[in-house]
Structure formats: structure tokens, C-alpha cells
PDB file of C-alpha atoms in Angstrom:
ATOM      1  CA  UNK K  56       8.190  18.601  -1.856  1.00  0.00           C
ATOM      2  CA  UNK K  57       4.647  17.828  -3.407  1.00  0.00           C
ATOM      3  CA  UNK K  58       5.507  13.974  -2.709  1.00  0.00           C
ATOM      4  CA  UNK K  59       3.435  11.811  -4.915  1.00  0.00           C
ATOM      5  CA  UNK K  60       1.032  13.406  -7.427  1.00  0.00           C
ATOM      6  CA  UNK K  61      -1.379  11.836  -9.533  1.00  0.00           C
ATOM      7  CA  UNK K  62      -3.993  13.255 -11.894  1.00  0.00           C
ATOM      8  CA  UNK K  63      -6.505  13.202 -12.915  1.00  0.00           C
ATOM      9  CA  UNK K  64      -8.610  12.429  -9.245  1.00  0.00           C
ATOM     10  CA  UNK K  65     -11.890  11.255 -11.324  1.00  0.00           C
ATOM     11  CA  UNK K  66     -11.946   9.747 -14.751  1.00  0.00           C
ATOM     12  CA  UNK K  67     -15.245   8.267 -16.662  1.00  0.00           C
ATOM     13  CA  UNK K  68     -14.571   6.310 -19.311  1.00  0.00           C
ATOM     14  CA  UNK K  69     -16.560   4.488 -22.151  1.00  0.00           C
ATOM     15  CA  UNK K  70     -15.636   0.510 -22.836  1.00  0.00           C
ATOM     16  CA  UNK K  71     -12.866   0.343 -26.060  1.00  0.00           C
ATOM     17  CA  UNK K  72     -11.436   4.088 -24.753  1.00  0.00           C
ATOM     18  CA  UNK K  73      -7.251   4.218 -23.825  1.00  0.00           C
ATOM     19  CA  UNK K  74      -6.231   6.436 -21.516  1.00  0.00           C
ATOM     20  CA  UNK K  75      -3.017   7.364 -19.214  1.00  0.00           C
ATOM     21  CA  UNK K  76      -2.718   7.884 -15.589  1.00  0.00           C
ATOM     22  CA  UNK K  77      -0.318   9.932 -14.321  1.00  0.00           C
ATOM     23  CA  UNK K  78       1.934   9.684 -11.716  1.00  0.00           C
ATOM     24  CA  UNK K  79       5.229  11.859 -10.979  1.00  0.00           C
ATOM     25  CA  UNK K  80       7.394  12.290  -7.588  1.00  0.00           C
ATOM     26  CA  UNK K  81       9.725  14.826  -6.914  1.00  0.00           C
ATOM     27  CA  UNK K  82      11.495  12.444  -3.819  1.00  0.00           C
ATOM     28  CA  UNK K  83      14.134  11.191  -6.501  1.00  0.00           C
ATOM     29  CA  UNK K  84      12.776   7.983  -5.413  1.00  0.00           C
ATOM     30  CA  UNK K  85      13.674   4.591  -7.537  1.00  0.00           C
ATOM     31  CA  UNK K  86      10.850   2.751  -6.732  1.00  0.00           C
ATOM     32  CA  UNK K  87       7.407   3.179  -8.292  1.00  0.00           C
ATOM     33  CA  UNK K  88       4.493   0.966  -8.211  1.00  0.00           C
ATOM     34  CA  UNK K  89       0.565   1.182  -9.434  1.00  0.00           C
ATOM     35  CA  UNK K  90      -2.132  -0.532  -7.240  1.00  0.00           C
ATOM     36  CA  UNK K  91      -5.432  -1.294  -7.883  1.00  0.00           C
ATOM     37  CA  UNK K  92      -8.123  -0.958  -4.962  1.00  0.00           C
ATOM     38  CA  UNK K  93     -11.861  -2.505  -5.616  1.00  0.00           C
ATOM     39  CA  UNK K  94     -14.495  -1.734  -3.081  1.00  0.00           C
ATOM     40  CA  UNK K  95     -14.305  -3.466   0.364  1.00  0.00           C
ATOM     41  CA  UNK K  96     -11.026  -5.007  -1.014  1.00  0.00           C
ATOM     42  CA  UNK K  97      -6.853  -4.739  -0.103  1.00  0.00           C
ATOM     43  CA  UNK K  98      -4.282  -2.794  -3.104  1.00  0.00           C
ATOM     44  CA  UNK K  99      -3.351  -5.322  -5.646  1.00  0.00           C
ATOM     45  CA  UNK K 100      -0.119  -4.719  -7.455  1.00  0.00           C
ATOM     46  CA  UNK K 101      -0.297  -3.916 -11.034  1.00  0.00           C
ATOM     47  CA  UNK K 102       3.024  -3.274 -12.378  1.00  0.00           C
ATOM     48  CA  UNK K 103       6.485  -1.716 -10.200  1.00  0.00           C
ATOM     49  CA  UNK K 104       9.786  -0.022 -11.425  1.00  0.00           C
ATOM     50  CA  UNK K 105      12.944  -0.357  -9.977  1.00  0.00           C
ATOM     51  CA  UNK K 106      14.269   2.494 -11.497  1.00  0.00           C
ATOM     52  CA  UNK K 107      14.836   4.200 -14.759  1.00  0.00           C
ATOM     53  CA  UNK K 108      14.165   2.367 -18.257  1.00  0.00           C
ATOM     54  CA  UNK K 109      13.258  -1.028 -15.533  1.00  0.00           C
ATOM     55  CA  UNK K 110       9.644  -2.206 -15.091  1.00  0.00           C
ATOM     56  CA  UNK K 111       7.992  -5.844 -14.178  1.00  0.00           C
ATOM     57  CA  UNK K 112       4.718  -7.156 -13.246  1.00  0.00           C
ATOM     58  CA  UNK K 113       2.416  -7.423 -10.328  1.00  0.00           C
ATOM     59  CA  UNK K 114      -0.096  -9.470  -9.326  1.00  0.00           C
ATOM     60  CA  UNK K 115      -2.677  -8.072 -11.960  1.00  0.00           C
ATOM     61  CA  UNK K 116      -1.208  -6.827 -15.257  1.00  0.00           C
ATOM     62  CA  UNK K 117      -3.057  -7.518 -17.801  1.00  0.00           C
ATOM     63  CA  UNK K 118      -4.742  -4.783 -19.724  1.00  0.00           C
ATOM     64  CA  UNK K 119      -2.231  -2.132 -18.731  1.00  0.00           C
ATOM     65  CA  UNK K 120       0.975  -0.703 -19.543  1.00  0.00           C
ATOM     66  CA  UNK K 121       3.811   1.109 -18.261  1.00  0.00           C
ATOM     67  CA  UNK K 122       7.138   2.866 -18.947  1.00  0.00           C
ATOM     68  CA  UNK K 123       9.783   4.250 -16.820  1.00  0.00           C
ATOM     69  CA  UNK K 124      11.324   7.090 -19.052  1.00  0.00           C
ATOM     70  CA  UNK K 125      12.646   9.284 -16.453  1.00  0.00           C
ATOM     71  CA  UNK K 126      13.250   8.445 -12.280  1.00  0.00           C
ATOM     72  CA  UNK K 127      10.175  11.505 -11.687  1.00  0.00           C
ATOM     73  CA  UNK K 128       7.244  10.015 -13.375  1.00  0.00           C
ATOM     74  CA  UNK K 129       5.856   6.578 -13.990  1.00  0.00           C
ATOM     75  CA  UNK K 130       2.416   6.529 -16.062  1.00  0.00           C
ATOM     76  CA  UNK K 131       0.090   4.109 -16.543  1.00  0.00           C
ATOM     77  CA  UNK K 132      -1.850   3.028 -19.592  1.00  0.00           C
ATOM     78  CA  UNK K 133      -5.086   1.207 -19.533  1.00  0.00           C
ATOM     79  CA  UNK K 134      -5.145  -0.088 -23.808  1.00  0.00           C
ATOM     80  CA  UNK K 135      -8.956  -0.485 -24.319  1.00  0.00           C
ATOM     81  CA  UNK K 136     -10.981  -0.060 -20.905  1.00  0.00           C
ATOM     82  CA  UNK K 137     -13.383  -2.590 -19.718  1.00  0.00           C
ATOM     83  CA  UNK K 138     -15.522  -2.626 -17.098  1.00  0.00           C
ATOM     84  CA  UNK K 139     -13.687  -5.108 -14.742  1.00  0.00           C
ATOM     85  CA  UNK K 140     -11.348  -1.638 -14.619  1.00  0.00           C
ATOM     86  CA  UNK K 141     -13.543   0.419 -13.013  1.00  0.00           C
ATOM     87  CA  UNK K 142     -11.127   0.899  -9.680  1.00  0.00           C
ATOM     88  CA  UNK K 143      -9.249   3.557  -7.926  1.00  0.00           C
ATOM     89  CA  UNK K 144      -5.284   3.731  -8.676  1.00  0.00           C
ATOM     90  CA  UNK K 145      -2.630   4.720  -6.602  1.00  0.00           C
ATOM     91  CA  UNK K 146       0.457   4.744  -6.990  1.00  0.00           C
ATOM     92  CA  UNK K 147       3.493   4.845  -4.780  1.00  0.00           C
ATOM     93  CA  UNK K 148       7.065   5.384  -4.544  1.00  0.00           C
ATOM     94  CA  UNK K 149      10.138   4.469  -2.266  1.00  0.00           C
ATOM     95  CA  UNK K 150      13.483   5.105  -2.282  1.00  0.00           C
ATOM     96  CA  UNK K 151      14.800   1.810  -2.905  1.00  0.00           C
ATOM     97  CA  UNK K 152      13.011  -1.719  -2.537  1.00  0.00           C
ATOM     98  CA  UNK K 153      12.930  -1.990   1.291  1.00  0.00           C
ATOM     99  CA  UNK K 154      11.573   1.036   3.462  1.00  0.00           C
ATOM    100  CA  UNK K 155       8.413   3.661   3.778  1.00  0.00           C
ATOM    101  CA  UNK K 156       6.458   3.783   0.411  1.00  0.00           C
ATOM    102  CA  UNK K 157       4.597   7.240  -0.352  1.00  0.00           C
ATOM    103  CA  UNK K 158       1.008   6.899  -1.527  1.00  0.00           C
ATOM    104  CA  UNK K 159      -0.329   9.514  -3.935  1.00  0.00           C
ATOM    105  CA  UNK K 160      -4.266  10.188  -3.143  1.00  0.00           C
ATOM    106  CA  UNK K 161      -5.090   7.855  -5.964  1.00  0.00           C
ATOM    107  CA  UNK K 162      -7.307   7.904  -9.509  1.00  0.00           C
ATOM    108  CA  UNK K 163     -11.031   6.928  -9.241  1.00  0.00           C
ATOM    109  CA  UNK K 164     -11.682   5.270 -12.529  1.00  0.00           C
ATOM    110  CA  UNK K 165     -15.262   4.501 -13.493  1.00  0.00           C
ATOM    111  CA  UNK K 166     -15.478   2.436 -16.960  1.00  0.00           C
ATOM    112  CA  UNK K 167     -19.262   2.715 -18.572  1.00  0.00           C
TER     113      UNK K 167
ATOM    114  CA  UNK L  50       5.928 -13.440  -0.468  1.00  0.00           C
ATOM    115  CA  UNK L  51       4.428 -15.025   2.708  1.00  0.00           C
ATOM    116  CA  UNK L  52       0.522 -14.100   3.661  1.00  0.00           C
ATOM    117  CA  UNK L  53      -0.816 -12.395   6.223  1.00  0.00           C
ATOM    118  CA  UNK L  54      -3.796 -13.444   8.388  1.00  0.00           C
ATOM    119  CA  UNK L  55      -5.443 -10.490  10.333  1.00  0.00           C
ATOM    120  CA  UNK L  56      -9.026 -10.231  12.412  1.00  0.00           C
ATOM    121  CA  UNK L  57     -11.479  -8.689   9.524  1.00  0.00           C
ATOM    122  CA  UNK L  58     -12.525  -6.040  12.296  1.00  0.00           C
ATOM    123  CA  UNK L  59     -11.900  -5.215  16.064  1.00  0.00           C
ATOM    124  CA  UNK L  60     -13.208  -2.340  18.262  1.00  0.00           C
ATOM    125  CA  UNK L  61     -10.887  -0.175  20.890  1.00  0.00           C
ATOM    126  CA  UNK L  62     -12.008   2.354  23.453  1.00  0.00           C
ATOM    127  CA  UNK L  63     -10.659   6.266  23.023  1.00  0.00           C
ATOM    128  CA  UNK L  64      -7.537   6.667  24.911  1.00  0.00           C
ATOM    129  CA  UNK L  65      -6.695   2.818  25.248  1.00  0.00           C
ATOM    130  CA  UNK L  66      -4.003   0.700  23.745  1.00  0.00           C
ATOM    131  CA  UNK L  67      -5.465  -0.839  20.075  1.00  0.00           C
ATOM    132  CA  UNK L  68      -3.230  -4.053  19.685  1.00  0.00           C
ATOM    133  CA  UNK L  69      -3.823  -5.436  16.381  1.00  0.00           C
ATOM    134  CA  UNK L  70      -2.691  -9.091  16.211  1.00  0.00           C
ATOM    135  CA  UNK L  71      -0.879 -10.347  12.695  1.00  0.00           C
ATOM    136  CA  UNK L  72       0.139 -13.913  11.489  1.00  0.00           C
ATOM    137  CA  UNK L  73       2.455 -14.277   8.869  1.00  0.00           C
ATOM    138  CA  UNK L  74       3.519 -18.174   9.938  1.00  0.00           C
ATOM    139  CA  UNK L  75       5.358 -18.772   6.254  1.00  0.00           C
ATOM    140  CA  UNK L  76       7.682 -15.415   6.603  1.00  0.00           C
ATOM    141  CA  UNK L  77      11.081 -16.432   5.705  1.00  0.00           C
ATOM    142  CA  UNK L  78      14.578 -14.705   7.065  1.00  0.00           C
ATOM    143  CA  UNK L  79      14.758 -11.880   4.483  1.00  0.00           C
ATOM    144  CA  UNK L  80      11.024 -10.597   4.887  1.00  0.00           C
ATOM    145  CA  UNK L  81      10.135  -7.147   6.800  1.00  0.00           C
ATOM    146  CA  UNK L  82       6.738  -6.972   8.471  1.00  0.00           C
ATOM    147  CA  UNK L  83       5.036  -4.014   7.388  1.00  0.00           C
ATOM    148  CA  UNK L  84       2.289  -2.007   8.836  1.00  0.00           C
ATOM    149  CA  UNK L  85       0.136   0.593   7.145  1.00  0.00           C
ATOM    150  CA  UNK L  86      -3.156   1.928   7.431  1.00  0.00           C
ATOM    151  CA  UNK L  87      -5.693   3.634   4.880  1.00  0.00           C
ATOM    152  CA  UNK L  88      -8.259   6.220   6.571  1.00  0.00           C
ATOM    153  CA  UNK L  89     -11.502   6.452   4.811  1.00  0.00           C
ATOM    154  CA  UNK L  90     -10.797   6.219   1.048  1.00  0.00           C
ATOM    155  CA  UNK L  91      -6.877   7.805   1.035  1.00  0.00           C
ATOM    156  CA  UNK L  92      -3.534   6.306  -0.263  1.00  0.00           C
ATOM    157  CA  UNK L  93      -2.354   3.970   2.170  1.00  0.00           C
ATOM    158  CA  UNK L  94      -0.250   5.939   5.246  1.00  0.00           C
ATOM    159  CA  UNK L  95       2.852   4.168   6.313  1.00  0.00           C
ATOM    160  CA  UNK L  96       2.990   3.301  10.244  1.00  0.00           C
ATOM    161  CA  UNK L  97       6.129   1.106  11.218  1.00  0.00           C
ATOM    162  CA  UNK L  98       8.386  -2.397   9.789  1.00  0.00           C
ATOM    163  CA  UNK L  99      10.547  -4.641  11.345  1.00  0.00           C
ATOM    164  CA  UNK L 100      12.419  -7.534  10.815  1.00  0.00           C
ATOM    165  CA  UNK L 101      12.995  -9.219  13.991  1.00  0.00           C
ATOM    166  CA  UNK L 102      13.915  -7.015  16.890  1.00  0.00           C
ATOM    167  CA  UNK L 103      10.678  -4.919  18.260  1.00  0.00           C
ATOM    168  CA  UNK L 104      10.394  -1.370  16.772  1.00  0.00           C
ATOM    169  CA  UNK L 105       9.198   1.599  17.919  1.00  0.00           C
ATOM    170  CA  UNK L 106       7.903   5.187  16.677  1.00  0.00           C
ATOM    171  CA  UNK L 107       6.083   8.809  17.259  1.00  0.00           C
ATOM    172  CA  UNK L 108       2.813   6.680  15.926  1.00  0.00           C
ATOM    173  CA  UNK L 109       3.397   3.034  17.132  1.00  0.00           C
ATOM    174  CA  UNK L 110       5.210   0.390  18.518  1.00  0.00           C
ATOM    175  CA  UNK L 111       5.993  -3.198  16.615  1.00  0.00           C
ATOM    176  CA  UNK L 112       6.135  -6.365  18.593  1.00  0.00           C
ATOM    177  CA  UNK L 113       7.430  -9.349  16.210  1.00  0.00           C
ATOM    178  CA  UNK L 114       7.373 -12.808  18.020  1.00  0.00           C
ATOM    179  CA  UNK L 115      10.808 -14.211  18.802  1.00  0.00           C
ATOM    180  CA  UNK L 116      10.527 -17.281  15.698  1.00  0.00           C
ATOM    181  CA  UNK L 117       8.221 -14.229  13.409  1.00  0.00           C
ATOM    182  CA  UNK L 118       5.263 -16.462  12.847  1.00  0.00           C
ATOM    183  CA  UNK L 119       2.926 -13.564  14.128  1.00  0.00           C
ATOM    184  CA  UNK L 120       3.076  -9.877  15.406  1.00  0.00           C
ATOM    185  CA  UNK L 121       1.350  -6.984  16.698  1.00  0.00           C
ATOM    186  CA  UNK L 122       0.816  -3.303  16.505  1.00  0.00           C
ATOM    187  CA  UNK L 123      -0.017  -1.455  19.337  1.00  0.00           C
ATOM    188  CA  UNK L 124      -1.395   1.929  19.050  1.00  0.00           C
ATOM    189  CA  UNK L 125      -0.476   3.215  22.624  1.00  0.00           C
ATOM    190  CA  UNK L 126      -3.463   5.684  23.018  1.00  0.00           C
ATOM    191  CA  UNK L 127      -6.205   5.485  20.544  1.00  0.00           C
ATOM    192  CA  UNK L 128      -7.736   8.675  19.160  1.00  0.00           C
ATOM    193  CA  UNK L 129     -11.087   8.725  16.920  1.00  0.00           C
ATOM    194  CA  UNK L 130      -8.587   9.766  14.363  1.00  0.00           C
ATOM    195  CA  UNK L 131      -7.099   6.443  14.477  1.00  0.00           C
ATOM    196  CA  UNK L 132     -10.085   4.916  12.901  1.00  0.00           C
ATOM    197  CA  UNK L 133      -8.974   3.212   9.552  1.00  0.00           C
ATOM    198  CA  UNK L 134      -8.292  -0.189   7.854  1.00  0.00           C
ATOM    199  CA  UNK L 135      -5.508  -1.569   9.200  1.00  0.00           C
ATOM    200  CA  UNK L 136      -2.659  -4.065   6.939  1.00  0.00           C
ATOM    201  CA  UNK L 137      -0.027  -5.954   7.881  1.00  0.00           C
ATOM    202  CA  UNK L 138       2.169  -6.484   4.781  1.00  0.00           C
ATOM    203  CA  UNK L 139       5.209  -9.541   4.528  1.00  0.00           C
ATOM    204  CA  UNK L 140       7.443  -7.701   2.148  1.00  0.00           C
ATOM    205  CA  UNK L 141      10.308 -10.018   0.459  1.00  0.00           C
ATOM    206  CA  UNK L 142      11.923  -8.739  -2.951  1.00  0.00           C
ATOM    207  CA  UNK L 143      10.676  -5.298  -3.758  1.00  0.00           C
ATOM    208  CA  UNK L 144       6.722  -6.014  -3.763  1.00  0.00           C
ATOM    209  CA  UNK L 145       4.496  -5.036  -1.172  1.00  0.00           C
ATOM    210  CA  UNK L 146       1.555  -7.379  -1.111  1.00  0.00           C
ATOM    211  CA  UNK L 147      -1.564  -6.286   0.545  1.00  0.00           C
ATOM    212  CA  UNK L 148      -4.178  -8.515   1.887  1.00  0.00           C
ATOM    213  CA  UNK L 149      -8.003  -7.013   3.528  1.00  0.00           C
ATOM    214  CA  UNK L 150      -6.571  -5.717   6.519  1.00  0.00           C
ATOM    215  CA  UNK L 151      -8.568  -5.265   9.935  1.00  0.00           C
ATOM    216  CA  UNK L 152     -11.084  -2.535  10.012  1.00  0.00           C
ATOM    217  CA  UNK L 153     -10.055  -0.709  13.503  1.00  0.00           C
ATOM    218  CA  UNK L 154     -12.855   1.607  14.775  1.00  0.00           C
ATOM    219  CA  UNK L 155     -12.016   3.690  18.471  1.00  0.00           C
ATOM    220  CA  UNK L 156     -14.961   4.279  20.310  1.00  0.00           C
ATOM    221  CA  UNK L 157     -15.646   7.214  21.470  1.00  0.00           C
TER     222      UNK L 157
END
């Protein structure tokens, strides 16, 4: 199993640009989520999904969209990038709402 | 979900047991206590979780007080590779809410 994969590893955007961060898992996990981590801080939940076709907001959803058309994929879309979205983004998955969450390696995003 | 309180930093000598405390005084009956760690800038790594009984696995032990208002993560024989930020999380319905964690430094 590849586990949780994220692409790209690094990305630089200009203010106002849009992009999609990709996340995929091959463990047939129902639950997937996106976090952001700013320097010196813990992770903050952006959006999560409990299964295909079902998504919900976390702590900091503004400026981000998600969809879950398949069990495997959970892309995160930045609609109009802002410097405040400069962060490291982590995707995670788990079999159910409880239990071990597996995290991807992260995407380091810089918005100029 | 209940909030947690952890010391910002701790040191531990290599080979000794590292005991990391966590307060979660507002925890409710169906909320689990989870521990994760983050080494450098990697993705967080799951360590252990429990509801009310003490738990042990190959990485660590989790001791939860009888009133469930606090817990302690124990790394029995700390090594330099255990240097990381450790997060104590109380998880209710579906969501993990991370705090700022404890930065554990293992001293040679």
C-alpha cells in the first residue's frame, strides 16, 4: 500500500491564483480530512469527509472547497489564493471516524 | 470536542522513561483520548488512544485517570528518535482537534 499520497510536495502561487491540492489513499478508508499547519502551531482542520459524496467544514474552511466523488480521492481547492494561506497542508484518512488516522507527507504552499 | 492542556516543552534523558502529561477536564463520556507525534515537519504519526482503560502498544503506554480528566503518555525507554512534538487530542464526533502540543527533547 502507498498509504496517503499528496501532490505536489511544494507549490508557489501568486495572489489570486487558484489551484488544487491532490490527496489519495489506497486503504479503502471512509474518513478523509484536510489540515493546515502554520509555523509553530498545531494542525487546524479545514474540511473533512465521512464518505463519498459527504463533506463538512472544520475550523478554518473559508477560502477552500472540497468534494469527494470517490472513496480514494479528496482534493482541496483554493479558489483565489491569499498570502494568509501560506502554510503546510496535510491530508489524512482513517477507516472510520474513530481509530488511527494516517497522514500524508504534506504540501508546502507559499502564496506571494 | 473538549480542549486539552499540555506543557509546551519537556526534556528527558536518553534511556529513561518520558512521561508526558495532558489535562482534559471537560472531556465527556464518549470522547476518546488520542496521542500523535510530529517529527520535524513530517505528517503526524499516531501513537495510541484510549477511552477509560489504560492502554499499551509497542510504542507507548497511556494512563488515563479514573475521572478521565487527565492522562499521561509514557515512552518507556526514550531514544533520540523520540524527539518530536507530542499532541494530546480529545476526539468526539469524527473530528481531531490539535492543540500546540509538547515539544519533547531527548538529551543524550
